[in-house]
């Protein structure tokens, strides 16, 4: 099991469009990518970031541990954090499996996971993506040792965000990152959805997850969707778990 520990670590995967046909429009000649991050430990890294961008792919992130990493530092004199999350997938929509990972006590991050689709796959099929049995706990979202940063836009600060043409089904995960933050003075969002679809409104399926509370009002305070901002998606968090084992 590789164990990554470094003072400045960034894993970046840019996926190009590749075809083995002279006429690149010929569908059967297009080569698909696959990236698998399996059974790794990413611990105690400074300025840490994992980024997958570019063309569509099958992306498997399973059985990894991301613990006590510091996301990119805030630049001196800046009043708000630039985009400095932990794990990011953006570009063309992908078939994503996020399963049985631990995201624990990471710091100085504007988000822990961001999935952002900027275009649809060329294939005329619906890509199925799933996030299941992950534990996201005690991560410091948009915080440092002195104070919590203030944001103009609420979607700049969250544990997990799903945007654009990317969609994913979220099941049996544990989100526990907002317990120590006063919601009245500093909103803290575990999940935010801004999915683009021909359906208005559209939905993100996030049923059967644990949100560190059995109180539906408290859970709602940590979810940002169409009910708070009319350009965003509705999140279905029904049948939420009251405990997580």
Coordinates of C-alpha atoms in Angstrom, one line a residue:
X1 CA 0.0 0.0 0.0
X2 CA 1.8 3.2 -1.1
X3 CA 1.9 5.8 1.7
X4 CA 2.4 9.4 0.3
X5 CA 3.9 11.9 2.8
X6 CA 5.4 15.1 1.4
X7 CA 5.6 18.9 1.9
X8 CA 4.2 19.8 -1.5
X9 CA 2.3 17.1 -3.2
X10 CA -0.1 17.3 -6.1
X11 CA -1.4 14.4 -8.3
X12 CA -2.7 15.7 -11.6
X13 CA -4.1 13.6 -14.4
X14 CA -5.0 15.4 -17.7
X15 CA -6.9 13.0 -20.0
X16 CA -6.6 14.0 -23.7
X17 CA -8.9 13.0 -26.6
X18 CA -7.3 10.1 -28.4
X19 CA -8.4 8.3 -31.6
X20 CA -6.7 5.7 -33.7
X21 CA -8.6 6.7 -36.8
X22 CA -7.5 9.3 -39.2
X23 CA -11.0 10.7 -39.2
X24 CA -11.4 11.5 -35.5
X25 CA -15.1 11.7 -35.9
X26 CA -15.3 8.0 -36.4
X27 CA -16.8 6.8 -33.1
X28 CA -15.3 3.3 -32.9
X29 CA -11.8 4.6 -33.1
X30 CA -12.0 6.7 -29.9
X31 CA -9.9 5.3 -27.1
X32 CA -11.4 5.5 -23.6
X33 CA -9.4 6.2 -20.5
X34 CA -9.4 4.5 -17.1
X35 CA -7.9 5.7 -13.8
X36 CA -7.8 3.6 -10.7
X37 CA -6.6 4.9 -7.3
X38 CA -6.8 1.9 -5.1
X39 CA -5.5 1.1 -1.6
X40 CA -3.4 4.2 -1.1
X41 CA -2.6 6.3 1.9
X42 CA -2.2 10.0 1.5
X43 CA -1.3 11.3 4.9
X44 CA 0.4 14.4 6.4
X45 CA 1.0 16.2 3.1
X46 CA 1.3 20.0 2.6
X47 CA -0.3 21.8 -0.3
X48 CA -2.0 18.5 -1.3
X49 CA -4.4 18.2 -4.2
X50 CA -5.7 15.4 -6.4
X51 CA -7.0 16.6 -9.8
X52 CA -8.4 14.7 -12.8
X53 CA -9.3 16.8 -15.8
X54 CA -9.9 16.5 -19.5
X55 CA -11.7 13.8 -21.5
X56 CA -14.2 11.3 -20.2
X57 CA -13.0 8.2 -18.4
X58 CA -13.9 5.4 -16.0
X59 CA -12.6 6.7 -12.6
X60 CA -12.3 4.4 -9.6
X61 CA -11.2 5.8 -6.3
X62 CA -11.6 3.0 -3.7
X63 CA -10.2 1.9 -0.4
X64 CA -7.9 4.9 0.1
X65 CA -7.2 7.0 3.1
X66 CA -6.8 10.8 2.9
X67 CA -5.9 12.0 6.4
X68 CA -4.4 15.1 8.0
X69 CA -3.4 16.7 4.7
X70 CA -3.2 20.5 4.2
X71 CA -4.8 21.9 1.0
X72 CA -3.1 24.7 -0.8
X73 CA -2.2 27.7 1.4
X74 CA -4.1 31.0 1.3
X75 CA -2.0 33.7 -0.5
X76 CA -0.9 36.6 1.8
X77 CA -3.3 39.5 1.7
X78 CA -6.1 37.5 0.2
X79 CA -9.5 37.8 1.9
X80 CA -10.9 34.6 0.6
X81 CA -9.6 31.2 -0.4
X82 CA -9.0 30.5 -4.0
X83 CA -10.0 27.0 -5.3
X84 CA -8.0 24.8 -3.0
X85 CA -9.8 21.5 -2.5
X86 CA -8.6 18.0 -1.8
X87 CA -10.0 15.8 -4.6
X88 CA -11.4 17.3 -7.8
X89 CA -12.7 15.8 -11.1
X90 CA -13.7 18.2 -13.8
X91 CA -14.0 18.4 -17.6
X92 CA -16.1 15.9 -19.6
X93 CA -18.6 13.9 -17.4
X94 CA -17.2 10.5 -16.2
X95 CA -18.3 7.2 -14.9
X96 CA -17.1 7.5 -11.3
X97 CA -16.9 5.0 -8.4
X98 CA -16.0 6.5 -5.0
X99 CA -16.1 3.6 -2.5
X100 CA -14.9 2.9 1.0
X101 CA -12.5 5.8 1.3
X102 CA -11.6 7.6 4.5
X103 CA -11.3 11.4 4.4
X104 CA -10.2 12.4 7.9
X105 CA -9.0 15.6 9.6
X106 CA -7.8 17.3 6.4
X107 CA -7.3 21.1 6.9
X108 CA -7.3 24.4 5.1
X109 CA -9.6 23.0 2.3
X110 CA -12.4 24.9 0.5
X111 CA -13.9 21.5 -0.3
X112 CA -13.0 17.8 0.2
X113 CA -14.6 16.4 -3.0
X114 CA -15.6 18.3 -6.1
X115 CA -17.2 16.6 -9.1
X116 CA -17.7 19.1 -12.0
X117 CA -18.8 18.2 -15.5
X118 CA -18.3 20.8 -18.2
X119 CA -19.6 18.8 -21.1
X120 CA -21.4 15.5 -21.8
X121 CA -19.8 12.3 -23.0
X122 CA -19.8 11.6 -26.7
X123 CA -21.4 8.2 -26.1
X124 CA -25.2 8.3 -26.3
X125 CA -25.6 6.6 -22.9
X126 CA -26.2 7.7 -19.4
X127 CA -23.0 7.3 -17.3
X128 CA -23.7 5.7 -13.9
X129 CA -21.7 7.0 -11.0
X130 CA -21.8 6.0 -7.4
X131 CA -20.4 7.2 -4.1
X132 CA -20.8 4.6 -1.3
X133 CA -19.5 3.7 2.1
X134 CA -17.1 6.6 2.4
X135 CA -16.3 8.3 5.7
X136 CA -15.8 12.1 5.7
X137 CA -15.1 13.2 9.2
X138 CA -13.5 16.0 11.2
X139 CA -12.3 17.8 8.1
X140 CA -11.7 21.6 8.5
X141 CA -13.6 23.2 5.6
X142 CA -12.6 26.8 4.9
X143 CA -11.0 27.2 8.3
X144 CA -7.6 28.0 9.7
X145 CA -6.3 28.2 13.2
X146 CA -7.5 31.7 13.8
X147 CA -10.9 32.2 12.2
X148 CA -13.4 31.0 9.7
X149 CA -13.3 32.8 6.3
X150 CA -16.3 34.7 5.1
X151 CA -17.6 34.0 1.6
X152 CA -19.7 35.9 -0.8
X153 CA -21.1 32.8 -2.4
X154 CA -22.2 29.8 -0.3
X155 CA -21.0 27.3 -2.9
X156 CA -17.4 28.2 -2.3
X157 CA -17.2 26.2 0.9
X158 CA -18.5 22.6 1.3
X159 CA -17.5 19.0 2.1
X160 CA -18.8 17.6 -1.3
X161 CA -20.1 19.4 -4.4
X162 CA -21.6 18.0 -7.6
X163 CA -21.9 20.5 -10.5
X164 CA -22.6 20.8 -14.2
X165 CA -23.2 17.7 -16.4
X166 CA -21.8 15.3 -13.8
X167 CA -24.3 13.4 -11.6
X168 CA -23.7 10.7 -9.0
X169 CA -25.8 8.5 -6.6
X170 CA -24.7 8.9 -3.0
X171 CA -25.4 6.0 -0.6
X172 CA -24.4 4.9 2.9
X173 CA -21.7 7.5 3.5
X174 CA -21.0 9.3 6.7
X175 CA -20.7 13.2 6.7
X176 CA -19.5 14.6 10.0
X177 CA -17.6 17.9 9.4
X178 CA -19.9 20.7 10.6
X179 CA -20.5 19.7 14.2
X180 CA -18.2 22.3 15.8
X181 CA -19.4 25.2 13.7
X182 CA -22.2 27.6 14.6
X183 CA -24.7 27.6 11.7
X184 CA -26.2 30.9 12.7
X185 CA -22.9 32.8 12.2
X186 CA -21.1 30.6 9.7
X187 CA -23.0 28.3 7.4
X188 CA -21.3 24.9 6.8
X189 CA -22.5 22.7 4.0
X190 CA -21.8 19.0 3.8
X191 CA -23.3 18.6 0.3
X192 CA -24.1 21.1 -2.4
X193 CA -25.6 20.3 -5.9
X194 CA -25.6 22.4 -9.0
X195 CA -26.4 19.9 -11.7
X196 CA -27.4 21.0 -15.2
X197 CA -30.2 19.0 -16.9
X198 CA -33.0 19.4 -19.4
X199 CA -35.3 18.6 -16.4
X200 CA -36.3 21.5 -14.2
X201 CA -35.8 21.0 -11.4
X202 CA -33.4 18.2 -11.5
X203 CA -32.3 15.9 -8.6
X204 CA -29.3 14.5 -6.9
X205 CA -30.0 11.2 -5.1
X206 CA -28.4 11.3 -1.7
X207 CA -30.6 8.9 0.3
X208 CA -29.5 6.6 3.1
X209 CA -26.5 8.6 4.3
X210 CA -25.5 9.7 7.8
X211 CA -25.4 13.4 8.5
X212 CA -24.2 13.4 12.1
X213 CA -27.7 14.1 13.3
X214 CA -31.2 12.5 13.4
X215 CA -32.8 16.0 13.4
X216 CA -34.1 16.8 9.9
X217 CA -33.9 20.5 10.6
X218 CA -30.2 20.2 11.5
X219 CA -29.6 18.1 8.4
X220 CA -31.3 20.6 6.1
X221 CA -29.0 23.4 7.5
X222 CA -26.0 21.5 6.1
X223 CA -27.4 20.8 2.6
X224 CA -27.5 23.5 -0.1
X225 CA -29.7 23.0 -3.1
X226 CA -32.6 24.5 -5.1
X227 CA -34.5 25.3 -1.9
X228 CA -31.8 27.9 -1.1
X229 CA -30.8 29.1 -4.6
X230 CA -33.1 28.7 -7.6
X231 CA -30.4 27.9 -10.1
X232 CA -29.3 24.7 -8.2
X233 CA -30.6 21.2 -8.0
X234 CA -32.9 19.5 -5.5
X235 CA -31.2 17.0 -3.2
X236 CA -33.2 14.0 -2.1
X237 CA -31.8 13.0 1.3
X238 CA -34.8 11.0 2.5
X239 CA -34.4 7.8 4.5
X240 CA -31.3 9.3 6.2
X241 CA -29.4 7.1 8.7
X242 CA -29.6 7.9 12.4
X243 CA -26.3 6.2 13.1
X244 CA -23.4 4.9 11.2
X245 CA -21.4 1.7 11.7

